XYZ file of C-alpha atoms in Angstrom:
674
model
C 328.987 214.540 155.666
C 326.193 212.059 156.462
C 322.627 212.553 155.411
C 321.466 213.194 159.004
C 324.083 215.907 159.456
C 323.060 217.535 156.210
C 319.438 217.640 157.305
C 320.372 218.906 160.768
C 322.361 221.730 159.255
C 319.452 222.996 157.156
C 318.675 225.751 159.656
C 322.223 227.050 159.779
C 322.589 226.891 156.012
C 319.408 228.898 155.559
C 320.479 231.509 158.115
C 323.872 231.893 156.413
C 322.127 232.384 153.080
C 319.900 235.064 154.588
C 323.005 236.948 155.729
C 324.565 236.775 152.262
C 321.432 238.144 150.641
C 320.855 240.644 153.452
C 317.386 239.287 154.121
C 315.647 238.680 157.411
C 314.931 235.007 158.157
C 311.338 233.928 157.570
C 309.855 232.073 160.529
C 307.697 229.996 158.175
C 310.807 228.731 156.364
C 312.476 227.855 159.656
C 309.327 225.937 160.631
C 309.455 223.905 157.373
C 313.088 223.013 157.917
C 312.553 222.139 161.578
C 309.689 219.813 160.611
C 311.992 218.051 158.142
C 314.614 217.550 160.862
C 311.999 216.012 163.195
C 310.902 213.628 160.428
C 314.472 212.432 159.923
C 315.001 211.930 163.658
C 311.824 209.811 163.782
C 313.050 207.788 160.774
C 310.210 209.110 158.625
C 310.289 210.350 155.070
C 311.994 213.729 155.135
C 309.794 216.107 153.124
C 310.165 219.890 153.003
C 306.849 221.594 152.260
C 307.239 225.021 150.676
C 304.156 227.257 150.772
C 304.552 230.029 148.216
C 301.808 232.141 149.792
C 303.931 232.368 152.979
C 306.911 233.854 151.138
C 307.879 237.306 149.985
C 310.256 238.231 147.174
C 313.145 238.770 149.592
C 312.735 235.188 150.887
C 313.151 233.460 147.538
C 316.908 233.791 147.014
C 317.908 232.278 150.407
C 315.435 229.404 149.921
C 316.806 228.746 146.439
C 320.334 228.506 147.863
C 319.175 225.887 150.365
C 317.582 223.721 147.686
C 320.604 223.810 145.408
C 322.326 221.334 147.732
C 319.472 219.948 149.829
C 319.724 216.312 150.996
C 316.114 215.668 152.006
C 313.945 212.914 150.561
C 311.353 215.098 148.858
C 310.233 218.694 148.305
C 306.615 219.788 147.920
C 305.903 223.246 146.457
C 302.378 224.330 147.339
C 300.228 227.417 146.903
C 296.987 227.440 148.873
C 296.006 231.080 148.289
C 296.818 233.824 145.749
C 300.291 235.280 146.145
C 302.286 238.069 144.504
C 305.863 236.961 143.908
C 308.518 237.594 141.314
C 307.590 234.999 138.735
C 311.109 234.429 137.420
C 312.296 233.765 140.973
C 309.455 231.268 141.490
C 310.586 229.454 138.340
C 314.154 229.413 139.672
C 312.912 227.951 142.968
C 311.039 225.173 141.150
C 314.086 224.348 139.039
C 316.347 224.331 142.106
C 314.119 221.811 143.874
C 313.383 219.782 140.735
C 315.681 216.866 141.574
C 313.744 216.252 144.826
C 310.373 217.578 143.693
C 307.477 215.292 144.546
C 304.335 217.460 144.651
C 303.786 220.765 142.900
C 300.537 222.632 143.481
C 300.106 225.760 141.363
C 296.344 226.024 141.422
C 294.240 229.150 140.993
C 296.573 230.882 138.516
C 299.304 231.370 141.124
C 301.874 231.907 138.346
C 301.730 233.847 135.100
C 300.771 232.079 131.896
C 304.208 232.552 130.374
C 305.904 231.088 133.475
C 303.484 228.163 133.482
C 304.227 227.663 129.794
C 307.960 227.552 130.570
C 307.320 224.919 133.238
C 305.254 222.755 130.901
C 307.765 223.034 128.066
C 310.766 222.452 130.320
C 309.376 219.455 132.180
C 309.677 218.449 135.837
C 310.590 215.377 137.880
C 307.569 215.694 140.158
C 305.238 212.812 140.967
C 302.034 214.786 141.600
C 300.961 217.987 139.817
C 297.935 220.136 140.648
C 297.096 222.864 138.125
C 293.472 223.487 139.078
C 291.824 226.731 137.909
C 294.538 227.535 135.369
C 293.856 228.562 131.781
C 294.862 226.056 129.076
C 293.857 226.716 125.507
C 295.759 223.587 124.513
C 297.184 220.637 126.396
C 300.840 221.398 125.608
C 302.953 219.437 128.091
C 305.929 219.376 125.746
C 308.555 218.821 128.456
C 309.447 215.547 130.118
C 307.267 214.444 133.048
C 308.618 210.930 133.261
C 307.862 210.404 136.974
C 304.418 212.021 137.040
C 301.693 209.619 138.203
C 298.873 211.979 139.287
C 297.698 215.078 137.408
C 294.814 217.400 138.329
C 293.477 219.873 135.767
C 290.141 220.454 137.469
C 288.305 223.667 136.524
C 290.722 224.541 133.720
C 287.762 225.960 131.844
C 289.656 226.718 128.634
C 290.682 223.096 128.123
C 288.283 221.685 125.531
C 290.130 218.867 123.770
C 292.919 216.356 124.284
C 295.287 216.035 121.340
C 296.667 212.757 120.054
C 300.151 213.122 121.527
C 299.354 215.209 124.614
C 300.428 212.437 127.013
C 303.474 211.228 125.117
C 305.826 212.710 127.748
C 303.922 211.197 130.694
C 304.455 207.445 130.286
C 303.815 206.657 133.966
C 300.660 208.738 134.461
C 298.162 206.672 136.461
C 295.521 209.186 137.582
C 294.140 212.281 135.915
C 291.299 214.558 137.008
C 289.461 216.762 134.484
C 286.395 217.895 136.424
C 284.813 221.178 135.392
C 286.669 221.458 132.068
C 285.208 221.835 128.575
C 286.297 218.393 127.366
C 283.357 217.019 125.376
C 284.345 214.496 122.706
C 284.145 210.811 123.627
C 286.227 209.621 120.689
C 289.211 211.980 120.806
C 289.333 211.846 124.606
C 289.358 208.054 124.826
C 291.890 207.842 121.970
C 294.272 210.212 123.777
C 293.854 208.397 127.102
C 294.336 204.981 125.509
C 297.992 205.879 124.887
C 298.569 205.833 128.665
C 299.399 202.214 129.440
C 299.574 202.860 133.204
C 296.273 204.763 133.509
C 293.986 203.265 136.167
C 291.788 206.223 137.164
C 290.203 209.254 135.555
C 287.638 211.819 136.671
C 285.453 214.057 134.521
C 283.152 214.614 137.498
C 283.677 213.954 141.172
C 281.758 212.307 143.957
C 280.257 214.904 146.284
C 282.232 213.566 149.240
C 285.563 213.154 147.375
C 287.900 216.073 146.817
C 290.741 214.086 145.284
C 291.159 211.004 143.120
C 290.614 207.532 144.500
C 287.680 205.203 145.065
C 284.928 206.752 147.171
C 285.348 205.476 150.758
C 281.658 205.979 151.502
C 280.701 203.720 148.630
C 283.091 201.037 149.866
C 281.465 201.096 153.311
C 277.978 200.867 151.795
C 278.993 197.849 149.734
C 280.456 196.141 152.795
C 277.211 196.767 154.720
C 275.186 195.481 151.797
C 277.295 192.327 151.581
C 276.693 191.695 155.272
C 272.947 192.225 154.816
C 272.957 189.913 151.823
C 274.611 187.118 153.810
C 272.007 187.473 156.559
C 269.180 187.346 154.015
C 270.638 184.285 152.286
C 271.089 182.380 155.541
C 267.548 183.213 156.626
C 266.186 182.183 153.244
C 267.977 178.828 153.418
C 266.644 178.275 156.935
C 263.066 179.026 155.857
C 263.372 176.613 152.922
C 264.532 173.833 155.255
C 261.386 174.357 157.387
C 258.980 174.000 154.443
C 256.599 170.998 154.507
C 255.137 168.956 151.678
C 251.833 170.291 150.301
C 249.177 167.932 149.026
C 247.806 168.304 145.508
C 244.417 169.278 146.803
C 245.839 172.285 148.607
C 247.983 173.558 145.730
C 245.391 175.991 144.395
C 244.690 177.581 147.751
C 248.387 177.752 148.547
C 249.132 179.569 145.318
C 246.298 182.008 145.978
C 247.617 182.733 149.432
C 251.129 183.226 148.147
C 250.368 185.455 145.189
C 253.441 187.281 143.860
C 254.179 190.799 145.067
C 255.620 193.479 142.775
C 257.694 196.570 143.338
C 257.438 199.222 140.633
C 260.703 200.374 139.063
C 259.681 202.843 136.384
C 257.882 200.764 133.758
C 259.201 197.442 135.101
C 258.029 195.139 137.839
C 260.205 193.247 140.280
C 258.563 190.022 141.420
C 259.036 189.385 145.143
C 257.973 185.833 146.101
C 256.829 185.884 149.677
C 257.744 182.220 150.090
C 261.380 182.972 149.210
C 262.044 185.776 151.664
C 259.737 186.758 154.455
C 259.433 190.401 155.376
C 260.872 189.845 158.809
C 263.915 188.039 157.421
C 265.284 191.101 155.687
C 267.280 193.554 157.689
C 265.568 196.944 158.031
C 268.743 198.580 156.816
C 268.546 196.652 153.530
C 264.855 197.546 153.135
C 265.709 201.194 153.676
C 268.422 201.155 151.034
C 266.261 199.321 148.533
C 263.226 201.547 148.987
C 265.364 204.670 148.707
C 266.976 203.498 145.492
C 263.718 202.364 143.912
C 261.990 205.591 144.905
C 264.769 207.629 143.326
C 264.395 205.706 140.092
C 260.628 205.758 139.825
C 260.285 209.426 140.752
C 262.850 210.719 138.310
C 260.765 209.963 135.262
C 263.731 210.531 132.973
C 266.441 208.554 131.326
C 269.615 209.716 133.012
C 271.671 209.262 129.881
C 271.526 213.040 129.680
C 272.380 213.396 133.356
C 276.005 213.753 134.467
C 275.622 211.729 137.642
C 275.218 208.387 135.890
C 277.150 205.708 137.756
C 275.940 202.656 135.858
C 273.288 200.058 136.395
C 275.431 197.435 138.008
C 275.099 198.853 141.519
C 271.340 198.386 141.472
C 271.756 195.039 139.730
C 273.883 193.705 142.570
C 271.453 194.955 145.217
C 268.437 193.412 143.511
C 269.912 190.107 142.383
C 271.904 189.244 145.505
C 269.020 190.105 147.810
C 267.109 187.404 145.892
C 264.118 189.590 145.193
C 263.465 187.335 142.184
C 263.782 183.581 142.533
C 262.294 180.637 140.721
C 261.358 177.271 142.054
C 262.573 174.055 140.565
C 261.217 173.659 137.042
C 259.247 176.897 137.260
C 259.918 180.169 135.432
C 259.587 183.440 137.297
C 256.419 185.407 136.639
C 258.203 188.707 136.064
C 261.905 189.427 135.983
C 263.652 192.777 135.970
C 266.116 192.184 133.128
C 268.760 194.636 134.191
C 271.240 193.567 131.526
C 269.254 195.188 128.726
C 267.970 198.238 130.592
C 269.372 201.717 130.367
C 272.761 201.695 132.068
C 272.202 204.834 134.117
C 269.089 203.697 136.009
C 270.982 204.052 139.294
C 271.927 207.677 138.715
C 270.293 208.776 141.948
C 272.426 206.460 144.048
C 275.522 208.639 144.066
C 275.651 212.404 143.709
C 278.392 213.522 141.323
C 279.438 217.147 140.939
C 281.340 219.458 138.592
C 280.736 217.498 135.379
C 282.583 218.263 132.167
C 280.421 218.322 129.006
C 281.556 214.797 128.115
C 279.548 213.495 131.091
C 276.302 214.566 129.392
C 276.946 212.331 126.387
C 274.648 209.338 126.069
C 276.194 206.214 127.612
C 279.311 208.154 128.618
C 280.350 205.849 131.437
C 279.894 202.646 129.451
C 281.804 204.075 126.491
C 284.796 205.053 128.633
C 284.874 201.677 130.411
C 284.686 199.760 127.119
C 287.316 201.968 125.446
C 289.812 201.890 128.330
C 290.019 198.250 129.482
C 292.740 198.946 132.096
C 290.687 201.609 133.883
C 289.837 200.712 137.489
C 288.102 203.844 138.814
C 285.946 206.339 136.900
C 284.593 209.478 138.605
C 285.497 208.069 142.053
C 283.336 204.987 141.344
C 285.263 201.691 141.127
C 284.794 199.584 138.003
C 283.862 195.967 138.617
C 283.616 192.969 136.330
C 279.856 193.336 136.033
C 280.378 196.965 134.957
C 282.746 195.870 132.191
C 280.276 193.269 130.930
C 277.499 195.853 130.902
C 279.757 198.377 129.142
C 280.513 195.898 126.362
C 276.822 195.258 125.821
C 275.939 198.954 125.732
C 278.864 199.774 123.444
C 277.932 197.076 120.935
C 274.327 198.282 120.934
C 274.846 202.030 120.535
C 278.321 202.512 119.017
C 280.416 201.315 116.091
C 284.059 200.562 116.714
C 285.004 200.944 113.032
C 282.982 201.588 109.859
C 281.182 198.751 108.112
C 281.105 196.557 111.230
C 284.860 195.943 111.204
C 285.861 194.740 114.660
C 289.665 194.896 114.373
C 292.091 197.534 113.185
C 294.036 196.674 110.066
C 296.930 198.300 108.230
C 296.308 199.686 104.749
C 299.384 197.916 103.382
C 298.113 194.573 104.684
C 294.732 195.086 103.016
C 296.349 196.061 99.710
C 298.584 192.997 99.873
C 295.601 190.730 100.473
C 293.708 192.330 97.613
C 296.583 191.825 95.180
C 297.409 188.287 96.286
C 293.797 187.145 96.616
C 294.132 186.147 100.263
C 290.932 184.573 101.521
C 290.430 186.879 104.511
C 291.121 190.545 105.100
C 291.579 190.175 108.855
C 293.708 188.262 111.288
C 292.684 184.783 112.299
C 291.354 186.075 115.593
C 288.741 188.140 113.735
C 285.113 187.179 114.184
C 284.448 187.725 110.467
C 284.227 184.481 108.555
C 286.750 183.796 105.840
C 285.531 184.492 102.341
C 286.858 183.786 98.896
C 287.372 186.685 96.509
C 284.364 185.587 94.480
C 282.116 185.840 97.557
C 283.245 189.297 98.589
C 281.276 192.413 97.729
C 282.939 194.535 95.076
C 283.248 197.238 97.733
C 284.869 194.972 100.352
C 288.482 196.118 99.958
C 287.514 199.757 99.435
C 285.550 199.704 102.654
C 288.304 197.829 104.476
C 290.812 200.514 103.457
C 288.402 203.207 104.607
C 287.907 201.482 107.966
C 291.672 201.178 108.466
C 292.347 204.829 107.657
C 289.291 206.020 109.587
C 290.435 204.203 112.721
C 293.851 205.871 112.622
C 292.451 209.380 112.063
C 290.509 210.267 115.195
C 291.520 213.909 114.674
C 290.489 214.427 111.015
C 291.919 217.032 108.652
C 290.056 220.355 108.455
C 290.922 222.390 105.375
C 289.324 225.877 105.200
C 288.855 227.168 101.663
C 288.884 230.846 102.570
C 292.124 231.434 100.638
C 290.229 230.975 97.354
C 288.453 234.274 97.924
C 291.743 236.183 97.544
C 291.935 235.216 93.865
C 288.976 237.430 92.978
C 291.119 240.542 93.042
C 288.498 242.691 94.738
C 290.583 244.052 97.566
C 289.905 243.011 101.112
C 286.268 242.036 100.558
C 285.677 238.396 101.322
C 282.970 236.066 100.063
C 280.291 234.981 102.512
C 279.013 231.522 101.493
C 275.364 230.756 102.169
C 274.795 227.406 100.438
C 276.948 224.958 98.505
C 276.715 221.773 96.446
C 279.242 219.317 95.018
C 279.221 218.876 91.253
C 277.353 215.653 90.369
C 279.842 214.443 87.757
C 283.123 216.379 88.213
C 284.795 215.338 91.460
C 286.907 218.508 91.671
C 284.171 221.141 91.381
C 281.961 222.739 93.992
C 279.508 225.589 93.611
C 278.262 227.932 96.309
C 276.041 230.964 96.608
C 276.801 233.864 98.928
C 274.858 236.120 101.248
C 275.435 238.924 98.718
C 273.852 237.017 95.833
C 277.027 235.867 94.052
C 277.509 232.375 92.616
C 281.002 230.920 92.711
C 282.365 227.676 91.261
C 285.703 226.506 92.665
C 288.094 223.634 92.173
C 288.250 222.460 95.782
C 291.047 219.966 95.038
C 293.449 222.591 93.684
C 292.117 225.463 95.775
C 291.486 227.670 92.738
C 288.618 229.700 91.315
C 286.812 228.111 88.341
C 283.971 230.584 87.695
C 282.600 233.705 89.359
C 279.125 235.088 88.644
C 278.479 238.481 90.273
C 275.216 239.364 91.949
C 272.360 240.895 90.010
C 271.481 244.558 90.379
C 269.094 243.710 93.182
C 271.326 242.021 95.725
C 269.684 239.117 97.523
C 271.146 236.152 99.355
C 271.435 232.857 97.497
C 269.123 230.692 99.568
C 269.546 227.517 97.473
C 271.244 226.275 94.327
C 271.522 223.058 92.335
C 273.315 221.676 89.300
C 271.134 221.181 86.218
C 271.220 217.750 84.606
C 271.588 218.259 80.855
C 271.614 214.539 80.102
C 268.427 212.489 79.559
C 267.355 210.494 82.585
C 264.753 207.798 83.275
C 261.736 208.669 85.353
C 261.894 206.877 88.726
C 259.360 206.613 91.529
C 260.434 206.489 95.166
C 257.983 204.985 97.669
C 257.831 205.842 101.356
C 255.753 202.664 101.855
C 253.734 203.235 105.025
C 255.736 205.992 106.728
C 256.786 203.889 109.718
C 259.819 204.903 111.764
C 262.920 203.125 110.449
C 265.678 204.324 112.775
C 265.769 206.642 115.775
C 269.075 208.402 116.334
C 269.779 209.166 119.988
C 270.869 212.787 119.624
C 270.054 214.963 122.612
C 268.104 218.132 121.959
C 269.842 221.463 122.580
C 266.609 222.919 123.927
C 266.946 226.016 121.741
C 264.031 227.189 119.597
C 266.506 228.872 117.225
C 268.492 225.732 116.517
C 268.069 223.824 113.271
C 269.646 220.513 112.329
C 270.640 219.243 108.876
C 271.334 215.617 108.024
C 272.593 214.004 104.830
C 273.728 210.617 103.639
C 277.438 209.868 103.311
C 279.065 207.028 101.363
C 275.883 206.515 99.402
C 273.309 205.319 101.931
C 275.703 203.766 104.451
C 276.133 206.603 106.959
C 274.323 209.760 107.980
C 276.112 212.996 108.864
C 274.291 215.518 111.007
C 275.077 218.998 112.265
C 273.164 221.811 113.953
C 273.503 225.576 114.030
C 273.839 225.689 117.823
C 276.642 223.123 118.076
C 280.180 222.767 116.776
C 279.749 219.021 116.337
C 279.407 216.740 113.329
C 277.734 213.461 114.238
C 278.248 210.341 112.148
C 275.783 207.465 112.547
C 275.180 204.201 110.752
C 272.132 204.593 108.515
C 271.053 200.984 109.072
C 271.503 200.547 112.838
C 271.592 204.102 114.163
C 274.772 203.365 116.120
C 277.149 206.293 116.559
C 280.426 205.947 114.725
C 282.069 209.193 115.815
C 281.552 212.842 116.738
C 283.826 215.434 115.126
C 284.312 218.781 116.858
C 284.930 221.760 114.598
C 287.327 224.398 115.883
C 289.386 227.102 114.244
C 292.846 226.269 115.568
C 294.197 229.672 114.570
C 291.542 231.727 116.364
C 290.780 229.129 119.031
C 287.023 229.560 118.465
C 284.276 227.073 117.721
C 282.725 226.695 114.269
C 278.964 226.159 114.107
C 277.392 224.077 111.356
C 275.116 225.991 108.983
C 275.042 223.386 106.222
C 276.971 220.305 105.164
C 277.322 217.883 102.261
C 279.166 214.607 101.788
C 281.588 214.278 98.895
C 279.864 211.971 96.365
C 283.206 210.806 94.962
C 285.245 210.047 98.088
C 284.553 207.906 101.114
C 284.325 209.786 104.440
C 284.919 213.212 102.884
C 282.560 216.113 103.401
C 282.357 219.880 103.360
C 280.806 222.091 106.025
C 279.494 225.623 105.801
C 280.591 226.941 109.183
C 279.954 230.168 111.044
C 282.728 231.576 113.229
C 280.982 233.270 116.134
C 283.986 234.473 118.073
C 286.029 236.613 117.865
C 284.691 237.677 114.442
C 281.418 236.778 112.786
C 282.312 235.277 109.424
C 281.310 232.305 107.324
C 283.427 229.837 105.466
C 283.450 226.405 103.839
C 285.644 223.781 105.482
C 286.597 220.455 103.913
C 286.744 217.557 106.359
C 288.734 214.410 105.569
C 287.920 211.693 108.075
C 290.534 209.340 106.629
C 293.538 211.597 107.251
C 294.900 212.705 110.605
C 295.265 216.412 111.289
C 298.774 215.696 112.587
C 299.963 214.851 109.094
C 300.786 217.936 107.076
C 300.305 216.294 103.688
C 297.092 214.631 102.602
C 296.533 212.359 99.654
C 292.899 213.060 98.875
C 293.446 213.197 95.114
C 294.657 209.610 95.060
C 291.363 208.322 96.467
C 289.282 207.804 93.339
C 286.314 205.958 94.762
C 283.075 204.954 93.097
C 280.189 207.322 93.965
C 277.605 204.559 94.379
C 277.568 201.975 97.128
C 275.743 198.800 97.999
C 274.562 197.394 101.273
C 277.231 194.704 101.552
C 280.296 194.750 103.802
């Protein structure tokens, strides 16, 4: 039977199936099938659209029979409003149409969580998937989605992180939308997305006029209008230059006085508008309107929009200013005042486009520039197209505020390659394309290879190992009572020991490498919390004097305030004096910054994977014997209020079950070299 005959017989096949199942035909189903027949007659793509909210339980079995042998081009399964259907039958319908499935829309929790889990673990052959308003505690698309190119997870409010291998079964994914989620970490998010070689668009917030993915059409029209206005202004400017006459030397002074430069205020900057370059009448009123609106929005905001989710980058304003030739210079003459947009804050044009439904990641400083620099194949971000000037600006901002790898390493390197070079005395620890100059072994710092190994392992461990030490409390033999740590300190000379005081006044010394109890000192008769503790130095030491010099500010770290009067932040050095780790009691984030430049190396989110709850930093210390190791005193707010010490290994990935921390016997003192 030909394809046309198969499509034409859809109605009769459906009616026969209704008779077998003793069900009345659904007029909505007949309408879908009739529409498909019309499409085939008109030589169009034959697509059957199934609306679940127009079906009842008795309709599912006949529809499933039709799809078991359907010969249409595509099937779309949609749900536009809440519906109450037998969930197992819905799953059977999806599986029956899977071979022809193109679009599946299961937004607003239209199926049960267990059914949705079955779908995600089983995989589908669909091209477009919409799962808006569903609950995801983890991004667990374990099944095969080999044909999927567009995925929408907007308003999945339980989705807070993207795991390393979450997209491994979606090799052809090109567009993903994550508006209104809880995704917050720049580093883990960009690392997960970088595994998608076909990715060209992502949204963490959406343009106010755009419901779906794609470049904003309104913005495209505005740019076309601006280009037209720019051409008019340039032609007029060239014409006015051709009409200029020679001025005698005696009239130069009066001419300059008459043509004094005009300035437009942009925040704290001035844009020099030379009246002899562009006359007021030569500029289209439409261009003047756009420029005045944009400048007014910038000057009236009074804030850096780094903390604002609607940041769309500086390049839009840069194009409008530079191409309109607001600043020109005559031959052999420097401009009086130039708005140097290349070094300004990248979100100065935040008022130009209104963006809605931001995820927490959008509030991170320099979010847009970081994502553009980290994902070089990206073409559209938050419905705003990415141009060459945006990429250049992103590279500049990234190099100024972020570190790609520790110790200024610019390229990833394998540990085995570094070890080989160390043993063989190779002159350079990087590939020839590296920007680092070749050095002989005698010129290298004694910490060069150690730091190179750390940088290599750090770069491959975006999701570091978290090792709670709560199991040590069970060795006390005091029933179900658990210790409640209040403060802790590493031992200054024994790399395996750590001491901590508890809220009940106890002092405990543990071997944190072996996970065993070393010493337990019960509380005194009067139980008080251990507010602080330190190890006593029983060895003679030289008296040293530390000078603060003149108290001037050395480095300012761009960490946004939480705005809470109850929040307190603790910061400590890590790796000697090379890096600073910082955490606050109102956030589940560890921030790592370079102590010399202030650039952010990485943020680490703390989460109890078993309970699915955040862990808030009460105190933290770096391990004085191991690079990029630390311990955190964390408070578990939900679902139970308890405290615990968590070891964090930034050099090992959480996806590896076995860690080799004991083999890393590093020197506890560091220099300033690289």
